[in-house]
XYZ file of C-alpha atoms in Angstrom:
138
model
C 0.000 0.000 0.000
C 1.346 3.277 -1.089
C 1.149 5.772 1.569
C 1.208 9.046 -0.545
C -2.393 8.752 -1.563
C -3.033 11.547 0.636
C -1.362 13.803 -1.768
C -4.039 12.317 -4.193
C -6.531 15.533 -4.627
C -10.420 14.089 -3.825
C -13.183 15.525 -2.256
C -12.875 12.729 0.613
C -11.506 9.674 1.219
C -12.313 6.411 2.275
C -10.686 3.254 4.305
C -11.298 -0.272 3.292
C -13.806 -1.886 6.280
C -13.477 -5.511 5.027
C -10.995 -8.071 4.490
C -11.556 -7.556 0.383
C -13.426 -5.517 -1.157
C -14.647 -6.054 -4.277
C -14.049 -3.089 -7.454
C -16.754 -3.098 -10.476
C -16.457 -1.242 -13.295
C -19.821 -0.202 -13.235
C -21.764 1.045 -9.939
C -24.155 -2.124 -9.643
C -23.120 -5.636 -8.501
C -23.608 -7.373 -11.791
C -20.530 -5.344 -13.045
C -17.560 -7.027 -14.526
C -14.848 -7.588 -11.511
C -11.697 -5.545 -12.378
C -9.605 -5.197 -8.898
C -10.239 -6.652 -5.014
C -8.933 -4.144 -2.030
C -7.725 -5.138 1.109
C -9.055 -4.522 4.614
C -7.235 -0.946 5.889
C -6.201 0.735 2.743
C -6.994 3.823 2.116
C -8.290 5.251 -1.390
C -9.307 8.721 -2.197
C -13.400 8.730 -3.116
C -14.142 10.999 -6.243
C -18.046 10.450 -6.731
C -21.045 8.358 -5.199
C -23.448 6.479 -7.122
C -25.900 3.784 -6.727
C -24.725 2.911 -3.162
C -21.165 2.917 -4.397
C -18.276 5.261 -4.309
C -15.810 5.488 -7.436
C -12.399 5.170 -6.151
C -8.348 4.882 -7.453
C -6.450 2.233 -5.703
C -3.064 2.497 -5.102
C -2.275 0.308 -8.336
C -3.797 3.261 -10.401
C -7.233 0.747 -11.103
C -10.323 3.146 -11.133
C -13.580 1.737 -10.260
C -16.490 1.237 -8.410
C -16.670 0.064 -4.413
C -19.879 -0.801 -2.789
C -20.413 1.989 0.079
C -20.929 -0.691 2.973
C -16.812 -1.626 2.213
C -15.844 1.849 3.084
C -15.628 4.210 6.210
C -15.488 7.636 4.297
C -13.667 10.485 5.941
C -11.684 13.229 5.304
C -7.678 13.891 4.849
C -6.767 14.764 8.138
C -8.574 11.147 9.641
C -7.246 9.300 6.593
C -3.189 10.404 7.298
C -4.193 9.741 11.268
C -4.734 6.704 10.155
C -1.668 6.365 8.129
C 0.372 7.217 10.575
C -1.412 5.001 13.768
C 1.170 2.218 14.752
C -0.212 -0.638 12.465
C -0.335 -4.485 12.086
C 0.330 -5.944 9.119
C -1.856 -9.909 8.733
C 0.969 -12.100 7.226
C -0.526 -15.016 7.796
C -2.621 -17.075 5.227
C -5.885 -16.132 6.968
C -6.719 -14.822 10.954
C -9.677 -13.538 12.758
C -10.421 -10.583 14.557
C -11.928 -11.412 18.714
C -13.948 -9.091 20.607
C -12.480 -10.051 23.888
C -8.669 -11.325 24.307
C -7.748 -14.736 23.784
C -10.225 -15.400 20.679
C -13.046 -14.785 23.142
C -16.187 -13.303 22.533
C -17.558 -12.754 18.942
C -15.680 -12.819 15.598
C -15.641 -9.070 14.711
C -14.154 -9.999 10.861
C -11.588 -12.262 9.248
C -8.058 -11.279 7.807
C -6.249 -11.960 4.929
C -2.390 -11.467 4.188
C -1.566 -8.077 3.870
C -4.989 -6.587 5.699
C -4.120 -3.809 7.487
C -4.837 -2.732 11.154
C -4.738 0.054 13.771
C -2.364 -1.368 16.637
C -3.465 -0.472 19.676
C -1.316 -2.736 21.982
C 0.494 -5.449 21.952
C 1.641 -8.574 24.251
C 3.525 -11.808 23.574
C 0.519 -13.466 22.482
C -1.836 -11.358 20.852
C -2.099 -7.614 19.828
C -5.771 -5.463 20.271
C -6.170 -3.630 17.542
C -9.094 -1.496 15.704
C -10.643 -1.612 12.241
C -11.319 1.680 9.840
C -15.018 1.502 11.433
C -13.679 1.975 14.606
C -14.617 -1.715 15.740
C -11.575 -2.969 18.186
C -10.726 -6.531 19.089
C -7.717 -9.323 19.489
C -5.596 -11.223 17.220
């Protein structure tokens, strides 16, 4: 994930909410498929349509994301987030806890290279907090 995209001029922004989020090239879901975005990254939002939001991805791919895959914001929350300590999934896939040691509900699942707001950290598990503003364990 390229971290400049807040030089990227747009009238807002928004932050992947879950673990992939599917791009159409057209602003309904029967659209042809052309990209998939990963929980955490951020994409500046140039128009809303339809109950979707026409975005760039760091990989220069225009297209459309439904609006329930986003947490829209503004520059100043989207470098905050940029800049928040962050966890990086590297594993093949992971879920996110409400309560520490996998207790509780599952809040959402994880794919390599989602990325998360770290908000702690032990030897065994790190709470952390999704775009939404959802916190939990892995």
């Amino acid at each position: 994930m390229l971290d400049n995209w807040i030089n990227e001029p747009a009238p807002s922004y928004g932050i992947v909410n879950i673990s992939v989020a599917n791009m159409r090239q057209l602003p309904v879901h029967q659209s042809e498929l052309v990209n998939q975005v990963l929980l955490g990254t951020v994409l500046p939002v140039y128009e809303e349509q339809n109950d979707f939001y026409y975005i760039r991805n760091w990989d220069g791919y225009f297209g459309w994301l439904n609006k329930y895959a986003l947490t829209i914001t503004d520059r100043k929350s989207a470098e905050k987030w940029q800049q928040a300590p962050r966890l990086v999934v590297s594993g093949n896939y992971g879920l996110i806890s409400e309560g520490p040691n996998k207790s509780g509900e599952i809040i959402s699942d994880l794919v390599p290279g989602a990325v998360l707001k770290k908000l702690s950290q032990n030897d065994y598990e790190a709470r952390v907090e999704l775009p939404c503003g959802d916190t939990g364990y892995v």
